[in-house]
XYZ file of C-alpha atoms in Angstrom:
506
model
C 4.223 29.375 -48.759
C 5.340 28.011 -52.211
C 2.411 26.816 -54.361
C 2.308 23.319 -55.892
C 2.462 24.726 -59.470
C 5.696 26.559 -58.796
C 7.162 23.444 -57.192
C 6.265 21.339 -60.254
C 7.765 23.937 -62.634
C 10.997 24.069 -60.644
C 11.209 20.289 -60.617
C 10.748 20.146 -64.382
C 13.282 22.889 -65.174
C 15.941 22.396 -62.486
C 15.199 19.010 -61.031
C 15.112 20.383 -57.476
C 12.410 20.413 -54.867
C 11.918 23.238 -52.348
C 12.213 22.324 -48.691
C 10.743 24.458 -45.959
C 13.352 26.542 -44.175
C 14.443 25.317 -40.764
C 13.128 27.255 -37.824
C 15.680 28.912 -35.655
C 15.280 28.138 -31.943
C 13.747 30.945 -29.976
C 16.336 30.758 -27.242
C 19.999 29.875 -27.519
C 20.714 28.367 -24.109
C 24.447 27.973 -24.712
C 24.737 31.646 -25.586
C 22.852 32.637 -22.441
C 25.064 30.379 -20.327
C 28.172 32.021 -21.800
C 26.778 35.456 -20.981
C 25.957 34.421 -17.415
C 29.439 33.063 -16.901
C 30.989 36.466 -17.559
C 30.257 39.727 -15.769
C 28.456 42.316 -17.835
C 30.787 45.097 -16.714
C 33.966 45.336 -14.664
C 35.208 48.828 -13.876
C 38.868 48.919 -12.777
C 38.258 52.274 -11.094
C 36.003 50.606 -8.486
C 39.096 49.569 -6.557
C 40.497 53.115 -6.661
C 37.316 55.085 -5.902
C 36.990 55.786 -2.157
C 33.718 56.689 -0.401
C 33.740 58.414 2.990
C 31.063 56.687 5.069
C 31.766 58.740 8.166
C 30.899 62.174 6.777
C 27.694 61.005 5.074
C 25.236 60.228 7.855
C 23.077 58.059 5.609
C 25.991 55.680 4.996
C 27.168 55.206 8.574
C 25.131 52.028 8.988
C 27.372 50.339 6.377
C 30.393 50.486 8.671
C 31.353 47.287 10.462
C 33.144 49.041 13.295
C 33.305 52.526 14.748
C 36.815 53.280 13.427
C 36.053 52.427 9.803
C 35.792 55.671 7.838
C 36.397 54.919 4.141
C 35.187 52.196 1.753
C 36.230 51.443 -1.806
C 33.501 51.294 -4.427
C 33.486 47.494 -4.739
C 33.064 46.968 -0.990
C 30.483 49.764 -0.857
C 28.340 48.065 -3.527
C 28.671 44.716 -1.766
C 27.500 46.095 1.586
C 24.659 48.070 0.005
C 23.426 44.900 -1.691
C 23.612 42.972 1.590
C 21.734 45.724 3.429
C 19.032 45.763 0.733
C 18.505 42.000 0.974
C 18.265 42.211 4.787
C 15.730 45.027 4.537
C 13.494 43.428 1.883
C 13.713 39.913 3.332
C 13.663 38.058 -0.021
C 16.132 37.824 -2.888
C 14.583 39.628 -5.863
C 17.676 40.327 -7.962
C 16.418 41.856 -11.204
C 19.812 41.396 -12.872
C 19.356 37.612 -13.088
C 17.662 36.483 -16.373
C 14.421 34.502 -16.032
C 14.505 30.757 -16.460
C 13.962 29.703 -20.079
C 11.314 27.119 -21.171
C 10.943 25.125 -24.442
C 7.808 26.212 -26.282
C 8.169 23.903 -29.294
C 5.234 21.587 -29.825
C 5.741 17.845 -30.198
C 3.449 15.550 -32.159
C 4.295 12.431 -30.253
C 1.665 11.704 -27.574
C 4.176 10.070 -25.213
C 6.364 13.158 -25.377
C 3.346 15.323 -24.602
C 2.475 13.185 -21.565
C 6.062 13.423 -20.348
C 6.059 17.186 -20.770
C 2.744 17.400 -18.933
C 4.238 15.474 -16.027
C 7.299 17.750 -16.051
C 5.042 20.800 -16.082
C 3.146 19.466 -13.076
C 6.411 18.911 -11.216
C 7.721 22.381 -12.121
C 4.400 23.953 -11.045
C 4.624 22.126 -7.733
C 8.167 23.428 -7.286
C 7.046 26.980 -8.079
C 4.180 26.714 -5.613
C 6.557 25.357 -2.958
C 9.048 28.174 -3.554
C 6.260 30.752 -3.453
C 4.941 29.245 -0.212
C 8.426 29.272 1.353
C 8.949 32.932 0.392
C 5.549 33.818 1.828
C 6.374 31.984 5.061
C 9.701 33.826 5.338
C 7.950 37.153 4.742
C 5.282 36.357 7.338
C 7.840 35.293 9.926
C 9.938 38.403 9.407
C 7.198 40.998 9.149
C 3.893 39.718 10.559
C 4.597 39.856 14.273
C 1.633 41.593 15.923
C 0.191 39.522 18.744
C -3.449 40.624 18.546
C -5.437 39.930 15.395
C -8.560 41.850 16.390
C -8.113 45.594 16.428
C -4.717 45.989 14.804
C -3.569 49.562 14.437
C -3.140 51.001 10.945
C 0.324 51.656 9.575
C -0.358 54.586 7.245
C -1.495 57.256 9.708
C -1.588 57.501 13.496
C -4.577 59.175 15.124
C -3.029 61.218 17.909
C -4.011 64.424 19.713
C -1.676 66.804 21.505
C -3.090 67.734 24.899
C -0.425 70.231 25.891
C 1.965 70.202 28.852
C 0.671 68.504 31.984
C 3.043 70.624 34.099
C 2.326 73.973 32.468
C 1.777 75.566 35.920
C 4.693 73.785 37.604
C 7.335 73.544 34.918
C 10.747 72.174 35.849
C 13.740 74.500 35.742
C 15.920 71.917 34.011
C 15.788 69.094 31.501
C 13.368 66.244 32.184
C 15.280 63.179 33.344
C 12.363 61.106 34.687
C 8.945 60.478 33.129
C 7.256 57.403 34.602
C 3.743 55.976 35.065
C 2.915 53.705 37.970
C 1.778 50.114 37.306
C -1.925 50.982 37.319
C -1.520 54.184 35.318
C -3.080 56.362 38.036
C 0.046 58.447 38.712
C 2.576 60.211 36.510
C 5.960 61.077 38.003
C 8.229 63.750 36.519
C 11.653 64.819 37.771
C 14.696 66.752 36.637
C 18.080 68.122 37.557
C 16.343 70.951 39.464
C 16.070 68.492 42.421
C 12.276 68.391 42.148
C 9.874 65.440 41.843
C 6.227 65.993 40.849
C 3.338 63.522 41.067
C 0.257 64.061 38.892
C -3.089 62.312 38.995
C -4.078 60.583 35.742
C -7.661 59.998 36.887
C -10.248 62.428 35.602
C -9.837 65.258 33.124
C -7.820 67.888 35.024
C -4.697 65.825 35.899
C -3.989 67.832 39.039
C -0.664 68.042 40.840
C -0.808 65.775 43.914
C 2.618 66.236 45.445
C 5.789 68.199 44.772
C 9.013 67.136 46.501
C 12.210 69.154 46.666
C 15.451 67.371 47.614
C 18.119 69.945 48.291
C 21.201 67.735 47.797
C 20.180 65.422 44.941
C 19.849 66.424 41.275
C 17.608 63.535 40.188
C 18.695 61.429 37.232
C 16.673 58.256 37.800
C 13.511 57.420 39.748
C 11.230 54.386 39.759
C 7.961 53.277 41.370
C 7.972 50.215 43.623
C 4.512 48.672 43.866
C 1.285 50.472 42.964
C -0.271 53.515 44.603
C -3.141 51.381 45.971
C -1.026 48.488 47.295
C -0.601 49.907 50.815
C 2.575 50.609 52.761
C 4.805 48.774 50.276
C 4.420 51.424 47.566
C 7.305 53.884 47.352
C 9.597 55.765 44.985
C 13.366 55.286 44.768
C 15.361 58.340 43.572
C 19.049 58.470 42.678
C 21.603 60.692 40.951
C 25.343 61.217 40.751
C 25.686 60.799 44.495
C 26.708 57.902 46.730
C 23.408 58.150 48.641
C 19.793 57.768 47.509
C 16.283 58.599 48.692
C 13.028 56.692 49.115
C 9.597 58.332 49.304
C 6.635 56.463 50.821
C 3.466 57.069 48.826
C 1.134 56.344 51.737
C 2.731 58.355 54.552
C 4.441 60.936 52.264
C 7.694 60.514 54.219
C 11.098 61.066 52.608
C 13.921 58.816 53.832
C 17.606 59.070 53.013
C 19.696 55.927 52.479
C 23.215 57.080 53.287
C 25.176 54.338 51.553
C 24.849 50.849 50.157
C 26.760 48.612 52.547
C 30.060 47.353 51.163
C 30.012 49.499 48.004
C 32.418 52.310 47.113
C 30.598 53.699 44.075
C 30.016 57.448 44.176
C 27.199 57.471 41.641
C 23.976 55.470 41.316
C 22.406 57.195 38.325
C 21.134 54.057 36.593
C 18.978 51.315 38.121
C 15.854 49.234 37.496
C 13.184 47.734 39.778
C 11.830 44.247 39.099
C 8.082 44.198 38.293
C 7.457 41.712 41.099
C 8.950 44.194 43.578
C 11.638 41.858 44.931
C 14.916 43.269 43.562
C 16.487 46.626 42.792
C 19.462 46.321 40.426
C 21.996 49.167 40.226
C 24.620 49.548 37.512
C 28.005 49.846 39.202
C 31.555 50.355 38.022
C 33.531 48.218 35.576
C 30.664 46.017 34.429
C 29.216 45.218 37.849
C 25.535 44.911 38.773
C 24.541 45.354 42.419
C 21.369 43.469 43.396
C 19.674 45.146 46.373
C 16.779 43.809 48.417
C 13.654 45.911 48.137
C 12.773 45.465 51.809
C 16.144 45.966 53.523
C 17.780 48.256 50.921
C 21.019 46.302 51.380
C 23.120 44.556 48.709
C 22.500 40.826 48.457
C 24.459 39.868 45.323
C 26.960 41.293 42.835
C 26.924 40.208 39.188
C 29.992 40.934 37.060
C 30.305 41.258 33.277
C 33.586 41.749 31.446
C 32.135 44.482 29.199
C 30.780 47.991 29.571
C 27.084 47.958 30.507
C 24.786 50.306 28.585
C 21.306 49.475 29.879
C 19.323 46.851 31.814
C 15.718 45.639 31.585
C 13.524 43.110 33.389
C 11.018 40.819 31.723
C 7.307 41.157 32.538
C 7.411 38.802 35.526
C 10.708 40.075 36.911
C 12.297 36.613 36.877
C 14.929 37.433 34.269
C 17.260 40.391 33.828
C 18.494 41.486 30.381
C 21.796 43.359 30.238
C 22.933 45.228 27.108
C 26.635 45.911 26.578
C 28.259 48.486 24.341
C 29.180 45.960 21.623
C 25.503 44.879 21.183
C 25.624 41.717 23.306
C 22.673 40.905 25.583
C 23.145 38.721 28.663
C 20.156 37.028 30.313
C 20.342 36.370 34.069
C 18.014 34.205 36.131
C 17.127 36.284 39.214
C 16.524 33.160 41.302
C 19.988 31.693 40.842
C 21.775 34.892 39.637
C 23.377 32.897 36.827
C 23.705 33.784 33.168
C 21.384 31.477 31.222
C 21.754 32.958 27.743
C 23.840 35.333 25.656
C 22.916 36.912 22.319
C 25.104 38.937 19.969
C 23.316 41.198 17.489
C 24.616 42.034 14.047
C 24.692 45.483 12.453
C 25.220 47.610 15.575
C 28.290 49.859 15.683
C 27.869 51.084 19.257
C 24.760 50.220 21.278
C 23.220 53.024 23.342
C 19.805 51.722 24.520
C 17.344 48.880 24.058
C 13.896 47.574 24.921
C 12.280 44.159 24.641
C 8.800 42.749 24.152
C 9.049 39.235 25.567
C 5.618 38.135 24.369
C 6.832 38.182 20.750
C 10.563 37.747 21.438
C 11.323 41.166 19.972
C 14.312 43.308 20.898
C 14.919 46.842 19.622
C 18.451 48.245 19.956
C 19.434 51.868 19.395
C 22.796 52.765 17.891
C 25.100 55.765 18.118
C 24.774 56.277 14.351
C 21.012 56.961 14.571
C 19.817 53.502 13.491
C 17.327 51.419 15.493
C 17.429 47.710 14.653
C 14.520 45.400 15.496
C 15.367 41.732 16.068
C 13.399 38.530 16.561
C 15.596 36.267 18.638
C 15.003 32.707 19.838
C 15.873 32.366 23.498
C 16.503 29.229 25.477
C 13.498 27.549 27.049
C 14.810 27.907 30.598
C 15.195 31.679 30.077
C 11.767 32.348 28.579
C 8.374 31.574 30.072
C 6.487 32.438 26.920
C 7.513 29.166 25.273
C 4.814 26.595 24.553
C 6.025 23.037 23.980
C 9.191 24.061 22.150
C 7.411 26.591 19.937
C 7.034 30.354 20.005
C 3.749 32.244 20.117
C 3.430 34.457 17.055
C 0.495 36.516 15.813
C -2.255 35.255 18.105
C -3.039 31.594 17.349
C -0.260 31.132 14.798
C 2.557 28.996 16.176
C 5.915 29.031 14.429
C 8.177 26.145 15.413
C 11.821 26.685 16.126
C 14.033 25.636 13.246
C 17.653 24.607 13.223
C 18.521 27.895 11.568
C 16.948 29.866 14.422
C 18.765 27.778 16.990
C 22.035 28.412 15.156
C 21.315 32.130 15.121
C 20.655 32.171 18.877
C 24.241 31.066 19.449
C 25.775 33.339 16.815
C 25.060 36.839 15.528
C 21.344 37.583 15.203
C 20.398 39.488 12.046
C 17.859 42.316 12.157
C 14.337 42.008 10.786
C 14.518 45.630 9.687
C 16.247 48.908 10.530
C 14.647 52.269 11.276
C 16.898 54.968 9.820
C 14.742 58.094 10.085
C 16.976 59.733 12.687
C 20.585 60.673 11.988
C 21.809 61.436 15.519
C 22.594 59.163 18.453
C 19.569 57.237 19.753
C 18.993 57.821 23.465
C 15.843 55.791 24.048
C 13.497 53.183 22.555
C 10.333 51.665 24.016
C 7.568 49.271 22.953
C 3.996 49.904 23.992
C 1.998 47.396 26.046
C 0.866 45.157 23.137
C 3.931 45.465 20.917
C 2.229 47.278 18.034
C 4.059 50.604 18.461
C 7.663 51.567 19.056
C 8.780 55.043 20.079
C 12.390 56.170 19.612
C 14.063 59.488 20.292
C 17.331 61.419 20.298
C 18.078 64.390 22.524
C 20.724 65.984 20.296
C 18.308 67.389 17.710
C 14.952 69.159 17.950
C 11.790 67.117 17.267
C 13.940 63.979 16.974
C 11.215 61.534 18.026
C 9.391 58.983 15.870
C 6.576 56.438 16.180
C 7.066 53.126 14.357
C 4.451 50.561 13.358
C 6.174 47.382 14.527
C 4.345 44.958 12.230
C 5.387 46.679 8.999
C 8.404 48.692 10.194
C 6.915 51.925 8.821
C 7.402 55.282 10.530
C 4.277 57.422 10.878
C 4.753 60.495 8.713
C 1.985 62.606 10.325
C 3.713 62.856 13.721
C 5.315 64.782 15.317
C 3.627 67.977 14.163
C 4.255 70.052 17.286
C 7.414 72.109 16.916
C 7.255 72.926 20.615
C 8.595 69.491 21.532
C 12.109 70.954 21.354
C 14.875 68.507 22.395
C 13.240 65.265 23.595
C 14.875 63.726 26.663
C 12.245 61.164 27.739
C 9.196 59.428 26.271
C 6.884 56.965 27.998
C 3.695 55.059 27.132
C 1.008 54.698 29.775
C 0.346 51.081 30.923
C -2.471 50.639 28.358
C -1.013 53.018 25.733
C -3.823 55.539 26.065
C -1.268 58.315 26.588
C 2.263 59.086 25.457
C 4.229 61.452 27.717
C 7.160 63.349 26.182
C 9.662 65.289 28.325
C 11.958 67.899 26.807
C 14.887 70.160 27.643
C 12.815 73.171 28.812
C 11.161 71.336 31.699
C 7.863 70.488 29.978
C 6.107 67.126 29.877
C 3.689 67.102 26.950
C 0.856 64.584 26.793
C -0.289 62.865 23.609
C -3.599 61.015 23.334
C -3.583 57.827 21.210
C -7.166 57.467 19.978
C -6.768 53.829 18.934
C -6.313 52.759 22.561
C -8.495 55.386 24.198
C -7.793 57.217 27.436
C -7.179 54.161 29.598
């Protein structure tokens, strides 16, 4: 600061008066706008640099189709950025400069009042944006149905109980590992033409029955009814043969069904039984589904799809059938009218190999040939979903999230994934949710110990399992009806049991 004496002396000698220097503005908005208009860096070699996404397994998920092998650097960066935004769920681009604010003080009271009002409006906008981001994050991540007793996502408490069939090991790979509806029986089968039934009541888990079928290497077997339901309970067994077998659980009689009337297929290695015990649906040739009556074992309807069928699943009640095709499209059929009531196409899948659904939360997990498992939340039509309540979806217990126009638009177009699980690098051969939708198990049979447990709410993979190197090549994995046990079948004929302490031995 210049003193008054110096000012007076200058005025007397030079006739000039000092003026305070003008303050430079803290922020030059025009300069910032000019910088934002231009890119910070443009490398001409980005168009010439080629990245091989086929050889690098960690980059295969960036391909849009199975035949795409190479990407230039510019397209590679663009797809990586898109994948990052889909994984995180919110746009947090650190390259964008923060919004600038004017910190200069004004002496005028009216100007201060106006700025105060503007600040209130801007604060309201910030709070609204923050609330919207939080709502998006909650809708995309917070999906567990039960508030009380949620499982932790950092470590899974699991005990390895050993092989349940250590005394009666199969002489082939395990192709069947199934619990009955009540969880009292465990069925194992393999290509050695043998079916074993184990008791899950008590502590010893004894072998109840062993069946040898001399002309049928078993590839698929399912329970019909429960073991305590009477004469209606039975097991259907099929393979790469034109005939199939049924085994009555009450009389222990084995019956051969020579041929499905009117069908020329020579293999019935894939089928599913509706939970209500009314229909048996076989996957036929050239995109056909053969609906067979459970009582008469005769075909009653044929459903045709113009694409290659990968897998089929029923909903909990057995009223709707979900059909997955190779190009990641899911068709929904009403089993009362046998008509297609919905179709969903899922984004980010190169070649679909398997899937599972949890209808209570509208979740679908799809496995891919590149080793990626994508988890989707899809909005289905009201006439194809019984878990709809007044045009809204049940989410996270009492929380109800209404359907928006964006969700309805997505149901007709390509559905984007909530998150991807990329811990495995080989083809995914199976995925399955547990009974309450908190856990997801996925496995691949082309690499040893290629099995993972995923916490569905957060999308995290448990790092403390598997620890057992004796799992070898995993061919099947199955949760018990109340998730007390996890059965894992491998290539050396063993079925190893895992105890999930969170659920208890139910």
